[in-house]
Coordinates of C-alpha atoms in Angstrom, one line a residue:
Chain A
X236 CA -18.5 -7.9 7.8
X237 CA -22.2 -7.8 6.6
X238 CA -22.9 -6.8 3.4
X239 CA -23.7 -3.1 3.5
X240 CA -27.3 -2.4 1.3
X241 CA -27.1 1.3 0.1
X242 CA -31.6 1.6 1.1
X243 CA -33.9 -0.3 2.2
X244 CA -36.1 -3.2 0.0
X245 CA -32.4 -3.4 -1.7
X246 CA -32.0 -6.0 -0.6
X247 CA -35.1 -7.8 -1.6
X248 CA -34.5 -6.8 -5.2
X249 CA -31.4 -8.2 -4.7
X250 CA -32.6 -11.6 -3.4
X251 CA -35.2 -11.7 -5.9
X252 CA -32.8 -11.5 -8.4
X253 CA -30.3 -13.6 -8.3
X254 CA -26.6 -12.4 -10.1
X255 CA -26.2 -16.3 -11.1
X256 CA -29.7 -15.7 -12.7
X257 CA -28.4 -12.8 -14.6
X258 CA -25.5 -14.0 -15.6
X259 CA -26.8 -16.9 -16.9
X260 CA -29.7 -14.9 -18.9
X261 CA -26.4 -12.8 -20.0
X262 CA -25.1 -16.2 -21.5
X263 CA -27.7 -17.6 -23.4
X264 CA -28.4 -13.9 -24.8
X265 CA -24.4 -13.9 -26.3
X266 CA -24.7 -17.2 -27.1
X267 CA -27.8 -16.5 -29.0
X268 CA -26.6 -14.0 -30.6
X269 CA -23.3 -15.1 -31.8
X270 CA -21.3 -12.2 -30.4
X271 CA -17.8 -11.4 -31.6
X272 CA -15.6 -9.2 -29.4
X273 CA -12.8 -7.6 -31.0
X274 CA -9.4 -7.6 -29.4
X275 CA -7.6 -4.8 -28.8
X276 CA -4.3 -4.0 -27.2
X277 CA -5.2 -5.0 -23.0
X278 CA -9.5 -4.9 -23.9
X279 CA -12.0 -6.5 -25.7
X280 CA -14.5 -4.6 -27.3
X281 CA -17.7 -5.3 -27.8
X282 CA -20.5 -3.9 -29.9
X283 CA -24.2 -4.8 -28.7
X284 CA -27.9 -4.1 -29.1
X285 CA -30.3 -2.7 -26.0
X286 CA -31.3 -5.9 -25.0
X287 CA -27.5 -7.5 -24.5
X288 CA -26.4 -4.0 -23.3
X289 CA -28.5 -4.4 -20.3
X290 CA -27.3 -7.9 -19.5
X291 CA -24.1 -6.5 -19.2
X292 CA -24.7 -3.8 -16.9
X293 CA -26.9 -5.6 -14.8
X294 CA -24.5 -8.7 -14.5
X295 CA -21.8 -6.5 -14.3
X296 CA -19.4 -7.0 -17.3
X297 CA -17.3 -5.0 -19.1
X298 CA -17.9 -1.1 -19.4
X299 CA -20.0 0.9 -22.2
X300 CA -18.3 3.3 -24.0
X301 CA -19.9 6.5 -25.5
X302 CA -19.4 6.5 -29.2
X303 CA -20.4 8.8 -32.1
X304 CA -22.4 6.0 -32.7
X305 CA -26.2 6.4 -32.2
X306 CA -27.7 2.8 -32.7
X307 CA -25.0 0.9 -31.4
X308 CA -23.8 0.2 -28.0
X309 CA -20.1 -0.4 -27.4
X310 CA -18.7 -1.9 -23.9
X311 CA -14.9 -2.4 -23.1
X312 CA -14.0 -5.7 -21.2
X313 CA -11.4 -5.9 -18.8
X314 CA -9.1 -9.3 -20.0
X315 CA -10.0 -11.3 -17.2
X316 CA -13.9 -10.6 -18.2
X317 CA -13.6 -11.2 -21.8
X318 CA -12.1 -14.4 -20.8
X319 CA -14.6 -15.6 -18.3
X320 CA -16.7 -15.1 -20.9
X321 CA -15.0 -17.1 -23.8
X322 CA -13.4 -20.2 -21.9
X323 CA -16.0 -20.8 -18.1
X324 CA -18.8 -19.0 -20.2
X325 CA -18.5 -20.3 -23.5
X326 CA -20.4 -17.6 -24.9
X327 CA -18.2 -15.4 -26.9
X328 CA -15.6 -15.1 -29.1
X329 CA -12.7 -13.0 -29.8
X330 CA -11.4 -11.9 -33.1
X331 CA -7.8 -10.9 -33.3
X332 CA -6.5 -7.8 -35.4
X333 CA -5.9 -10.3 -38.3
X334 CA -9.4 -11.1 -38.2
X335 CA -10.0 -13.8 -37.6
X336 CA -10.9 -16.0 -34.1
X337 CA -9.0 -16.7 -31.6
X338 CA -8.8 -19.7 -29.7
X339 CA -8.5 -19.8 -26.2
X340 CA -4.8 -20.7 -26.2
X341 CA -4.7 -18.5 -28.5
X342 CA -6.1 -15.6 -26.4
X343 CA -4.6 -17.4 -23.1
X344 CA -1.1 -16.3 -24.6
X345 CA -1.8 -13.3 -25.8
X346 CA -3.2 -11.8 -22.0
X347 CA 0.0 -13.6 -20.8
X348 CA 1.9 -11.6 -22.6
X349 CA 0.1 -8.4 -22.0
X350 CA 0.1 -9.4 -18.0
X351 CA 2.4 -11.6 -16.8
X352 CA 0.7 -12.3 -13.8
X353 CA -2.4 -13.2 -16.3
X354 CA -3.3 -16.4 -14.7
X355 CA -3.0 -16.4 -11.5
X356 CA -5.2 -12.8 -11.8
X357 CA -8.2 -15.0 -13.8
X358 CA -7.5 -17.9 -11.4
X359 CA -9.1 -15.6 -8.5
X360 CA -11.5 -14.0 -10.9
X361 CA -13.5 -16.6 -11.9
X362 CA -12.8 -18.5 -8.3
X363 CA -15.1 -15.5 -7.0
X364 CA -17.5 -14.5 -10.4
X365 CA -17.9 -18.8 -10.1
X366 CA -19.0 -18.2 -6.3
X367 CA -21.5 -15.5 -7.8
X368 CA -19.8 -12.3 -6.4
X369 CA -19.3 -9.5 -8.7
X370 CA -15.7 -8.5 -9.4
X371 CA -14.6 -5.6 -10.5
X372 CA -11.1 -4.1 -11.2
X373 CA -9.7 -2.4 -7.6
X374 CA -7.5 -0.1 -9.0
X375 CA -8.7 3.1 -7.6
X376 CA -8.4 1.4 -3.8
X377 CA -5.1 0.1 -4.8
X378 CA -6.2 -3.4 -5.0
X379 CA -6.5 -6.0 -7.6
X380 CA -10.3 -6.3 -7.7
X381 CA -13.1 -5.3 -5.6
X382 CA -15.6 -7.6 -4.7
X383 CA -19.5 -7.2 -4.2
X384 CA -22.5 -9.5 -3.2
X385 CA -24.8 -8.0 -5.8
X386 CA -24.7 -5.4 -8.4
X387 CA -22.7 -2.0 -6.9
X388 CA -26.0 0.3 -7.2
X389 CA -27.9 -2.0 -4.5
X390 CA -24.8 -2.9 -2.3
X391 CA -21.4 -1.7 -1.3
X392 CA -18.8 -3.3 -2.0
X393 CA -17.3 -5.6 1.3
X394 CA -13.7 -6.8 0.0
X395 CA -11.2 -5.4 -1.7
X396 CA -9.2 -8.3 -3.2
X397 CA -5.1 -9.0 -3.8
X398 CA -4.3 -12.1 -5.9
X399 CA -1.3 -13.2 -4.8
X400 CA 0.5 -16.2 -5.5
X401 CA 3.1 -19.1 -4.3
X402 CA 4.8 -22.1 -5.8
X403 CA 6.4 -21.0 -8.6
X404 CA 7.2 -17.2 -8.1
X405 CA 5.4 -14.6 -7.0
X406 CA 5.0 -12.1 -9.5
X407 CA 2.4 -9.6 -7.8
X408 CA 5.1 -8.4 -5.6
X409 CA 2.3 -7.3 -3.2
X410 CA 2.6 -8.0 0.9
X411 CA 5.7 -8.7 1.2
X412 CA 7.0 -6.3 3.9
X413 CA 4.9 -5.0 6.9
X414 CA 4.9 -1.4 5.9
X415 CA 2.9 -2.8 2.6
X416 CA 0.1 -4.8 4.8
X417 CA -0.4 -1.9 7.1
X418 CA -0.8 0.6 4.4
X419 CA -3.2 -1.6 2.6
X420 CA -5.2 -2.8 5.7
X421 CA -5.2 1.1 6.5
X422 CA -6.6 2.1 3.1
X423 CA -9.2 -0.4 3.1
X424 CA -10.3 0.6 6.6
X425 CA -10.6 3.7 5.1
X426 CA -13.4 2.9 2.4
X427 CA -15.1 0.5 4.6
X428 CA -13.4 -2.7 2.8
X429 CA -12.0 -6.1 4.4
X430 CA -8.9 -6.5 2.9
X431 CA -8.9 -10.7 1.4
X432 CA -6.2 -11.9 -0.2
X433 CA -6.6 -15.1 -2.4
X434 CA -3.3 -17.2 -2.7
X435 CA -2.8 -18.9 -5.7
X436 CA -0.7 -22.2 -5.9
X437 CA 0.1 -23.3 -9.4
X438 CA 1.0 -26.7 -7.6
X439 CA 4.1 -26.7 -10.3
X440 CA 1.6 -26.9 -13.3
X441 CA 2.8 -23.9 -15.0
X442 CA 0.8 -21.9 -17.4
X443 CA 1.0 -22.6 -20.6
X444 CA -2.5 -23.3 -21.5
X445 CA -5.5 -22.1 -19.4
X446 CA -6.3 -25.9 -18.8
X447 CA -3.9 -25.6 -16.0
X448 CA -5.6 -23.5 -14.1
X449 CA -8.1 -26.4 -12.6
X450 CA -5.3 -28.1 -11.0
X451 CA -4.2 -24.5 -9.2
X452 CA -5.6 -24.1 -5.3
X453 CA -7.0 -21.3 -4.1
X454 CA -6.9 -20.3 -0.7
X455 CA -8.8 -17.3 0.7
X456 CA -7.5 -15.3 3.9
X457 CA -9.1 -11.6 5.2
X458 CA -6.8 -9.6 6.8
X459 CA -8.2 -7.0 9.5
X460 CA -7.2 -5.1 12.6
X461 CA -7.4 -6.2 16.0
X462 CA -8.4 -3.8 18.6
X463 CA -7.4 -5.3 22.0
X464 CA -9.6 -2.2 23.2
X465 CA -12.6 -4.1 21.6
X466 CA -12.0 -7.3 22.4
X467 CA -12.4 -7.0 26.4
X468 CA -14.7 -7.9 28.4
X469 CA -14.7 -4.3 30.1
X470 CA -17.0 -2.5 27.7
X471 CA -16.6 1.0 29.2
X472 CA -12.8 1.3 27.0
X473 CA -12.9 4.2 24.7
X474 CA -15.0 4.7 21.4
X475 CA -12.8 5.8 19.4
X476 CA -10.1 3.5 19.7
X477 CA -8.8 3.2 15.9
X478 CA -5.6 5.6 16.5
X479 CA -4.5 4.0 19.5
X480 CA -4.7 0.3 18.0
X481 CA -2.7 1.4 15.6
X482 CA 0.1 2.8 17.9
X483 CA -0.2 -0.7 19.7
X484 CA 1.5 -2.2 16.8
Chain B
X240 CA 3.8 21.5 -0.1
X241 CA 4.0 23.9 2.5
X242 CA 4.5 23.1 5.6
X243 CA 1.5 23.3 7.7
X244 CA 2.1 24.8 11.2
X245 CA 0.0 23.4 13.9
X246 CA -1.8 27.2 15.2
X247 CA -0.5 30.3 15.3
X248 CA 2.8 31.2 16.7
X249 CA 4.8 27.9 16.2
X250 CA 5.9 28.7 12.9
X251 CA 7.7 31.6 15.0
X252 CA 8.7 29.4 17.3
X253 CA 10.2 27.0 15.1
X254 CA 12.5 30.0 13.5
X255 CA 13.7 31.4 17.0
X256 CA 14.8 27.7 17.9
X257 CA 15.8 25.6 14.9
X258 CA 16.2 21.7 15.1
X259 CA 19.8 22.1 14.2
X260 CA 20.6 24.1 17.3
X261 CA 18.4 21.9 19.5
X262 CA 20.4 18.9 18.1
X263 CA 23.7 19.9 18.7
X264 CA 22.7 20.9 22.4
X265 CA 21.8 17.4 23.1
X266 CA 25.4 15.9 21.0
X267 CA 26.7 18.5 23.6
X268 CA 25.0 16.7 26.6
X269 CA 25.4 13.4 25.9
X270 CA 29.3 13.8 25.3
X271 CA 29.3 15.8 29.0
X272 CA 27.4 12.9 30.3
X273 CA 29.1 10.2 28.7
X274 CA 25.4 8.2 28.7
X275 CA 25.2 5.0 27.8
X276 CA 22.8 3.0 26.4
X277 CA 22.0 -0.6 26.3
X278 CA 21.6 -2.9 23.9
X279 CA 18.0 -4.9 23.8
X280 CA 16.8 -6.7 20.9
X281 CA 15.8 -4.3 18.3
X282 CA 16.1 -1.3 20.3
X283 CA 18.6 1.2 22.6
X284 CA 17.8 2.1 26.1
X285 CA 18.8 5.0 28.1
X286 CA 18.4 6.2 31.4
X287 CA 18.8 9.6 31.9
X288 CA 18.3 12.7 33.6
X289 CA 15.4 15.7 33.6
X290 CA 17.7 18.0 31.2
X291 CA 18.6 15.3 28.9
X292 CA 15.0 13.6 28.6
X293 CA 14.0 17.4 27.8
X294 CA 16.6 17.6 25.1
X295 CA 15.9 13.8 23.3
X296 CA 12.0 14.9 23.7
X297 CA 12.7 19.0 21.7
X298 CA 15.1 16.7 19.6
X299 CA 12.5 13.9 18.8
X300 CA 14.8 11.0 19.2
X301 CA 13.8 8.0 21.1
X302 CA 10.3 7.4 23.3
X303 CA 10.4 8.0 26.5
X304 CA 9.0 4.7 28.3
X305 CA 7.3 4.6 31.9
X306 CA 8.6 2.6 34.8
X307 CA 8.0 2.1 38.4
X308 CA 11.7 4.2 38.8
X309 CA 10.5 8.0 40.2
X310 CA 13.3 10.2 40.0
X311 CA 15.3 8.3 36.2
X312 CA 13.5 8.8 32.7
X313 CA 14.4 6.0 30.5
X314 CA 14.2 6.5 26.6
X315 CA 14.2 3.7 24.6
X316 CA 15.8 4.8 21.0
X317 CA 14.9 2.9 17.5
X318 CA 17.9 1.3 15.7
X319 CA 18.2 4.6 13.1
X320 CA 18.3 6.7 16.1
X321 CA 20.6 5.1 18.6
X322 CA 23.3 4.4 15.3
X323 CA 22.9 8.2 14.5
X324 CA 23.9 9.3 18.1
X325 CA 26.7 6.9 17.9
X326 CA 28.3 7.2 14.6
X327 CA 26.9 10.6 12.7
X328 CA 27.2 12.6 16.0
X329 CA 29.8 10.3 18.1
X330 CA 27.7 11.8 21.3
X331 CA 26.8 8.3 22.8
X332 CA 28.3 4.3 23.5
X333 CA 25.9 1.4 23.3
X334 CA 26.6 -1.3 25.8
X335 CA 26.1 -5.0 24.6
X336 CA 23.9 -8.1 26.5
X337 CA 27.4 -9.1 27.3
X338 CA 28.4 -5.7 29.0
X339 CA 31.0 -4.8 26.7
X340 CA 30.8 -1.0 24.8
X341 CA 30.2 -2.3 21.3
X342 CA 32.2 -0.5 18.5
X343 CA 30.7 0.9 15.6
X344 CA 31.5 -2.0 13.2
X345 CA 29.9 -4.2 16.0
X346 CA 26.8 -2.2 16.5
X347 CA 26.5 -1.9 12.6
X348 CA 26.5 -6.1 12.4
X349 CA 24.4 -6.8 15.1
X350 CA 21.7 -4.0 13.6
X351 CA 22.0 -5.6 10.5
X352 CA 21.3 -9.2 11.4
X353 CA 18.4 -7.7 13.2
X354 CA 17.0 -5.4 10.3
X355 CA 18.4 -6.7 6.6
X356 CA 17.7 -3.1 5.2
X357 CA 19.1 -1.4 7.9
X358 CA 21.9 -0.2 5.7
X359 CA 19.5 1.7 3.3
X360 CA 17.1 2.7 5.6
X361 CA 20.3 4.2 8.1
X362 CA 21.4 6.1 4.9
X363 CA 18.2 7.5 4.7
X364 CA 17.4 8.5 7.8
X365 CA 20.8 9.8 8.5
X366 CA 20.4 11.9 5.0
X367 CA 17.4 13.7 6.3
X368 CA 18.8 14.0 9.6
X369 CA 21.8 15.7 8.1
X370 CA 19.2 18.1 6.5
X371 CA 17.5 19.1 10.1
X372 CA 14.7 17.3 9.4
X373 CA 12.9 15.5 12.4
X374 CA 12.3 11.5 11.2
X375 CA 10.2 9.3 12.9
X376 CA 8.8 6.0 12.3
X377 CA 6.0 5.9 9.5
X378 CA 4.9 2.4 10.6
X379 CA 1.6 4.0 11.5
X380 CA 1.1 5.2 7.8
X381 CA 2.2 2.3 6.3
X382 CA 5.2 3.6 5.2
X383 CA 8.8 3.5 6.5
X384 CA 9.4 7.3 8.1
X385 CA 7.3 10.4 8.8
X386 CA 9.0 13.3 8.3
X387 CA 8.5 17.3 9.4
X388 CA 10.3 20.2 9.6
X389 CA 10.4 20.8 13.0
X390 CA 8.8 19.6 16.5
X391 CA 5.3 17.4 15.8
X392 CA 3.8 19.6 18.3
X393 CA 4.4 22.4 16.1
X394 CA 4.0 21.2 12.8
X395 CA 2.2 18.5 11.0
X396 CA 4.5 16.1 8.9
X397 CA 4.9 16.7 5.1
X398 CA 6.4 13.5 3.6
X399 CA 5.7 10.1 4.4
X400 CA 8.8 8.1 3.8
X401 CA 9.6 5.0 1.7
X402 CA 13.4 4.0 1.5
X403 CA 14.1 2.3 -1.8
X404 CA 17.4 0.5 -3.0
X405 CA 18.5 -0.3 -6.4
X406 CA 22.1 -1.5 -7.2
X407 CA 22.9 -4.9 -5.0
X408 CA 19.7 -6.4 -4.1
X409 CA 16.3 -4.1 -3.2
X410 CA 15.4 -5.6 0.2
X411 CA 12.6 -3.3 1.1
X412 CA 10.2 -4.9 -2.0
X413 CA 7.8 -1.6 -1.9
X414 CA 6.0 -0.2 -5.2
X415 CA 7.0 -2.8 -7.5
X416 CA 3.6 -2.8 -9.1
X417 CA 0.9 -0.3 -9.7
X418 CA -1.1 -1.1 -7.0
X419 CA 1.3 -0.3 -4.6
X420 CA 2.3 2.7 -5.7
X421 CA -1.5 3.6 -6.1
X422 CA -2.5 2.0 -2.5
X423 CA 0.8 4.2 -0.6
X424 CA -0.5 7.4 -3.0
X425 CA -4.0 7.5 -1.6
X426 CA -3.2 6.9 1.9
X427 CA -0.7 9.6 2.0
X428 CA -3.0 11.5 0.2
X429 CA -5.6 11.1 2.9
X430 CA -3.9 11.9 5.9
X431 CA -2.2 15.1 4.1
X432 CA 1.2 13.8 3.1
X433 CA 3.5 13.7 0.2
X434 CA 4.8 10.3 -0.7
X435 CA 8.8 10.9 -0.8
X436 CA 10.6 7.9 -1.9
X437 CA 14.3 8.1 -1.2
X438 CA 16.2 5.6 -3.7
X439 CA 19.6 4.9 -2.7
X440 CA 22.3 3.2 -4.4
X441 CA 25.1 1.1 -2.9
X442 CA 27.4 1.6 -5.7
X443 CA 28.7 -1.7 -5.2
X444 CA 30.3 -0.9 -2.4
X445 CA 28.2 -3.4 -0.5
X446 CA 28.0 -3.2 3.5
X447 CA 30.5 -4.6 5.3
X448 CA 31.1 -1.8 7.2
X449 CA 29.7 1.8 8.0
X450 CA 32.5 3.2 6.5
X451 CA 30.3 2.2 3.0
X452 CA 27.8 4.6 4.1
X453 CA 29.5 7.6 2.4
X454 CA 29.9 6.2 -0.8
X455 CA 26.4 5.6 -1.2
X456 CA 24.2 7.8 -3.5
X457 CA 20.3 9.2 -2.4
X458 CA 18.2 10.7 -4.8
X459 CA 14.7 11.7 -4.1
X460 CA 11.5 11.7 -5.9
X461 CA 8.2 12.7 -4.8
X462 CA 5.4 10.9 -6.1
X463 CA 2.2 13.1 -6.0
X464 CA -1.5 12.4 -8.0
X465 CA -1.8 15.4 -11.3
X466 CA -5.4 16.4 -11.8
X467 CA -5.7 17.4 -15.2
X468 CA -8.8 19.3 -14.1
X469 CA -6.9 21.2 -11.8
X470 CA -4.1 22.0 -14.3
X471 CA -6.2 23.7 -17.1
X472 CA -6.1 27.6 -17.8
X473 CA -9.7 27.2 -17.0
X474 CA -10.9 27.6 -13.8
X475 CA -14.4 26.4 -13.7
X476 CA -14.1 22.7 -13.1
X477 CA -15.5 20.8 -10.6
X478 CA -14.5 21.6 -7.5
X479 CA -14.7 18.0 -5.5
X480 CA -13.0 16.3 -8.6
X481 CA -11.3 13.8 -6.3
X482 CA -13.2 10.7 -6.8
X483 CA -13.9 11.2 -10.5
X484 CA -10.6 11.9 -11.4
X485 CA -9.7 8.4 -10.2
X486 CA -12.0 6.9 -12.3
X487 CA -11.6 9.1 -15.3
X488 CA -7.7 9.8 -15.3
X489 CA -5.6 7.3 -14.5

């Protein structure tokens, strides 16, 4: 599926702008800065000035939250985010409620215990944020994460994204009969999204610390419908063929 | 949810000829008949006549399937269906690949080796089926049944169908995690459908044997999205709130 621009010369800006150029302006700006996020509960927040504020809308991190605050700028990231950020990143830190930092074991065990299916969930984060897509949390299609080529005001997004897993056990729970895969693959038909599922395989490492996660694999699969309607060499079969290919099943 | 009657007239219709009456006519027939059906992988076929393919079609059991025959109609019945002629209304015999009528118990094992959940999803099925409601396969919709109040052709289904199991083992591995339960919310959602899960419990009484059937318990829960905007006392919020309520209120 091509990637859908939402007007024209989009694209250009987009090309013009690379995201791995943003992202890496976004870096150097936290790092600069020193930046402290504070934990709380299943988010980090962050408080930031205009400048860093930008970088994190236009690199797509994290979301701001209004405040009574007039001066300051707050944004609320997502686990997975705030630990892009702190352990492939390096550019920020985390301070616990006792104040003081916390290390990336540290944090690695805290998000575990938030979300047990914590690393195989950043495994396919950063596999895709390190390929330069965006990634954003897919709850409102039902998904894990969403998945765009460029920042969601110049493009829509193309996958909608499940992180499942094998080897040792499959937490997400996601898949595993056919009513599930048809009712996904339906949904994201619905909002124009190919469904990709990204299998994890902890290749019997574990998880206690997030340096196992370079020996996982990854291995990326879309799932679509296939019209045999469509796929014939007769062109003159019906248009609107979705509801019968479904029936076909 | 109301039901939604497809045009006017058919909710009239439905009244002067209710499902359980239409039912019973076709127990009726089969018994006079003494049809049988035959055994074929996942599925039960029958062969049978103009007034009986009229019946099973008002009824809305099995599909009737084309042949190069002219003057026989053969139906070919899912697994739920074919067991609930059998055993709930004792109105037809399934004949095995060998040629042999296959008992209940025998029919019961053979659908169970082909369909691990059949025992749940039977109770289910057979519990709405008990209530006059019309159950068909939900495969299209991702879910496990559709179900309506009457004939499809004169009513459009209200609850999409998910049969869940807690006590022995849950086989059927559905809304385990948010996602699902979010993903099977919005579908139903968008093609006008209430998700109805229908949880059934073994009891321990495992399922050796049809006869375990009665001693399992159903309880049903719909699962439907609240709008706060839609709940307050006042009624100038947005109208299209749909989208922005998924972001907003989780």
């Amino acid at each position: 599926m091509m990637p859908r621009w939402k007007g024209k010369g989009l694209q250009a800006k987009a090309n013009a702008d690379p995201m791995s150029k943003i992202v890496s302006q976004l870096q150097s700006s936290l790092i600069q800065f020193e930046t402290r996020g504070l934990l709380s509960s299943c988010s980090v927040l962050v408080e930031v000035d205009a400048e860093l504020a930008d970088l994190l809308n236009r690199s797509c991190f994290g979301r701001p939250r209004i405040t009574a605050q007039e001066d300051k700028q707050w944004f609320q990231l997502d686990m997975e985010e705030a630990f892009y950020l702190c352990f492939s990143l390096k550019c920020l830190k985390v301070i616990g409620e006792d104040g003081s930092i916390k290390s990336n074991e540290e944090l690695w065990d805290y998000f575990k215990s938030k979300k047990l299916v914590f690393p195989v969930s950043y495994k396919v984060y950063s596999h895709l944020r390190h390929k330069n897509w965006v990634v954003r949390s897919g709850l409102q299609y039902g998904v894990d994460f969403v998945a765009y080529r460029h920042h969601p005001a110049l493009v829509h997004s193309e996958y909608a994204v499940l992180a499942l897993s094998e080897g040792d056990n499959d937490l997400n729970g996601r898949l595993r009969v056919w009513s599930d895969v048809h009712c996904t693959v339906r949904l994201c038909g619905s909002v124009a999204k190919t469904l990709l599922t990204v299998i994890v395989n902890s290749n019997n490492q574990g998880a206690n610390s997030p340096s196992c996660l370079e020996h996982y694999t990854v291995e990326e699969r879309t799932i679509t419908r296939w019209n045999p309607e469509r796929s014939r060499e007769d062109q003159t079969g019906p248009k609107n063929g979705t509801k019968k290919g479904v029936t076909r099943f």
